[in-house]
């Protein structure tokens, strides 16, 4: 089955621990970095932070509504957080890397999803990576502003 992939990175003027804390805390911090109008809802269903958290996310992209149930994992706690929706096959990975001796960070958001079969999948594979990159650039920009507000 064909996949759709998109990845965006940005340098964040904050220590990696602080950046990771924001992305891993779905109750207090993560909702503040989700760009509207793309993300229209986030509800924590289980847990609060890090591995094992289950969240319901609603999106509206180009007048197409989508709902996801994302379970989080931390293959490298403090560095890599993975959100996975088993029903749709969407997997998003957040990777935080230290820069400048740990004073700054590079955050990469990468998503892989299954394309629909046939013509619909062919059509999805054309615009979707660019749209996802636009959403992630907005999310990274909001994160950069939000982490500064935590000082």
Short mmCIF file of C-alpha atoms in Angstrom, two decimals:
data_model
loop_
_atom_site.label_atom_id
_atom_site.label_comp_id
_atom_site.label_asym_id
_atom_site.label_seq_id
_atom_site.Cartn_x
_atom_site.Cartn_y
_atom_site.Cartn_z
CA UNK A 1 0.00 0.00 0.00
CA UNK A 2 1.24 3.48 -0.88
CA UNK A 3 2.07 5.94 1.86
CA UNK A 4 2.03 9.70 2.24
CA UNK A 5 4.94 11.29 4.09
CA UNK A 6 5.78 14.80 5.25
CA UNK A 7 8.48 16.17 7.51
CA UNK A 8 9.41 19.64 8.78
CA UNK A 9 12.14 20.76 11.18
CA UNK A 10 12.81 24.03 12.95
CA UNK A 11 15.23 25.38 15.48
CA UNK A 12 13.55 26.44 18.71
CA UNK A 13 15.18 28.92 21.09
CA UNK A 14 14.59 26.75 24.16
CA UNK A 15 16.29 23.79 25.84
CA UNK A 16 15.22 20.35 24.57
CA UNK A 17 13.71 19.39 27.94
CA UNK A 18 11.35 22.34 27.78
CA UNK A 19 10.36 21.67 24.16
CA UNK A 20 9.72 18.01 24.92
CA UNK A 21 7.66 18.86 27.99
CA UNK A 22 5.36 21.02 25.84
CA UNK A 23 4.79 18.40 23.14
CA UNK A 24 4.36 15.54 25.64
CA UNK A 25 1.86 17.27 27.94
CA UNK A 26 -1.50 16.91 26.17
CA UNK A 27 -3.49 18.40 29.02
CA UNK A 28 -1.70 21.68 29.73
CA UNK A 29 0.67 22.51 26.86
CA UNK A 30 0.13 20.62 23.60
CA UNK A 31 -3.26 22.24 22.81
CA UNK A 32 -1.53 25.67 22.73
CA UNK A 33 0.73 24.73 19.82
CA UNK A 34 -1.96 23.30 17.50
CA UNK A 35 -2.66 25.76 14.68
CA UNK A 36 -6.21 26.78 13.96
CA UNK A 37 -8.21 26.47 11.81
CA UNK A 38 -6.66 23.06 11.01
CA UNK A 39 -7.01 21.60 14.51
CA UNK A 40 -10.55 22.04 15.75
CA UNK A 41 -10.44 19.88 18.87
CA UNK A 42 -8.23 17.91 21.22
CA UNK A 43 -9.61 15.86 24.09
CA UNK A 44 -7.49 13.81 26.47
CA UNK A 45 -9.18 10.42 26.93
CA UNK A 46 -6.55 8.60 29.02
CA UNK A 47 -3.40 9.69 30.75
CA UNK A 48 -2.08 13.21 30.50
CA UNK A 49 1.56 13.15 29.55
CA UNK A 50 3.90 10.99 27.53
CA UNK A 51 3.65 7.28 26.83
CA UNK A 52 0.21 5.72 26.98
CA UNK A 53 -1.74 8.95 26.64
CA UNK A 54 -4.80 8.62 24.42
CA UNK A 55 -6.19 11.73 22.75
CA UNK A 56 -9.03 12.42 20.34
CA UNK A 57 -8.08 15.00 17.74
CA UNK A 58 -10.37 16.66 15.23
CA UNK A 59 -9.07 18.38 12.13
CA UNK A 60 -10.56 20.41 9.31
CA UNK A 61 -8.27 20.73 6.30
CA UNK A 62 -9.57 22.21 3.06
CA UNK A 63 -13.17 21.60 4.21
CA UNK A 64 -12.43 17.92 4.90
CA UNK A 65 -13.07 16.89 8.50
CA UNK A 66 -11.10 14.07 10.07
CA UNK A 67 -11.06 12.52 13.54
CA UNK A 68 -8.18 10.57 15.06
CA UNK A 69 -7.66 8.57 18.25
CA UNK A 70 -3.97 8.89 18.92
CA UNK A 71 -2.07 6.69 21.37
CA UNK A 72 1.34 7.99 22.36
CA UNK A 73 4.59 6.11 22.83
CA UNK A 74 8.05 7.25 23.86
CA UNK A 75 10.64 5.07 22.14
CA UNK A 76 13.27 7.51 23.47
CA UNK A 77 11.77 9.35 26.47
CA UNK A 78 12.70 13.01 26.48
CA UNK A 79 13.73 12.87 22.82
CA UNK A 80 11.16 11.02 20.66
CA UNK A 81 7.37 11.01 21.04
CA UNK A 82 5.16 9.03 18.65
CA UNK A 83 1.42 9.45 18.08
CA UNK A 84 -0.32 6.53 16.35
CA UNK A 85 -3.88 6.03 15.11
CA UNK A 86 -4.24 2.33 14.39
CA UNK A 87 -7.55 2.78 12.57
CA UNK A 88 -6.27 5.24 9.97
CA UNK A 89 -2.61 4.24 9.90
CA UNK A 90 -1.43 7.77 10.71
CA UNK A 91 1.86 7.91 12.63
CA UNK A 92 3.37 11.23 13.67
CA UNK A 93 6.82 11.39 15.27
CA UNK A 94 8.19 14.35 17.19
CA UNK A 95 11.99 14.28 17.53
CA UNK A 96 13.78 16.81 19.74
CA UNK A 97 17.52 17.28 19.28
CA UNK A 98 19.76 19.45 21.47
CA UNK A 99 21.67 22.33 19.85
CA UNK A 100 24.19 24.83 21.21
CA UNK A 101 25.12 22.68 24.19
CA UNK A 102 21.48 22.13 25.14
CA UNK A 103 20.43 25.79 25.11
CA UNK A 104 18.47 25.43 21.86
CA UNK A 105 16.60 22.60 20.15
CA UNK A 106 15.71 21.27 16.76
CA UNK A 107 12.23 19.80 16.59
CA UNK A 108 11.24 17.60 13.67
CA UNK A 109 7.62 16.65 13.07
CA UNK A 110 7.21 13.77 10.64
CA UNK A 111 4.03 12.01 9.58
CA UNK A 112 3.45 8.87 7.58
CA UNK A 113 -0.03 7.73 6.61
CA UNK A 114 -1.64 5.19 4.31
CA UNK A 115 -2.98 6.49 1.04
CA UNK A 116 -6.42 5.38 -0.07
CA UNK A 117 -6.49 2.80 -2.84
CA UNK A 118 -6.94 3.67 -6.49
CA UNK A 119 -7.54 7.09 -7.98
CA UNK A 120 -8.43 8.65 -4.63
CA UNK A 121 -5.03 7.62 -3.23
CA UNK A 122 -3.27 8.95 -6.30
CA UNK A 123 -5.01 12.30 -5.79
CA UNK A 124 -4.24 12.32 -2.02
CA UNK A 125 -0.52 11.80 -2.61
CA UNK A 126 -0.26 15.01 -4.66
CA UNK A 127 -1.41 17.84 -2.33
CA UNK A 128 -1.30 16.18 1.10
CA UNK A 129 2.47 16.35 1.80
CA UNK A 130 2.54 20.07 1.03
CA UNK A 131 -0.53 20.72 3.16
CA UNK A 132 0.94 18.74 6.07
CA UNK A 133 4.22 20.66 5.81
CA UNK A 134 2.30 23.97 5.92
CA UNK A 135 0.43 22.82 9.05
CA UNK A 136 3.66 21.67 10.73
CA UNK A 137 5.47 24.94 9.94
CA UNK A 138 2.60 26.77 11.65
CA UNK A 139 2.77 24.37 14.61
CA UNK A 140 6.52 24.87 14.96
CA UNK A 141 6.09 28.64 14.83
CA UNK A 142 3.42 28.50 17.55
CA UNK A 143 5.64 26.25 19.65
CA UNK A 144 8.53 28.71 19.37
CA UNK A 145 6.31 31.52 20.67
CA UNK A 146 4.62 29.37 23.33
CA UNK A 147 7.83 28.09 24.95
CA UNK A 148 9.02 31.68 25.35
CA UNK A 149 5.80 32.47 27.23
CA UNK A 150 6.65 29.81 29.83
CA UNK A 151 9.66 31.73 31.16
#
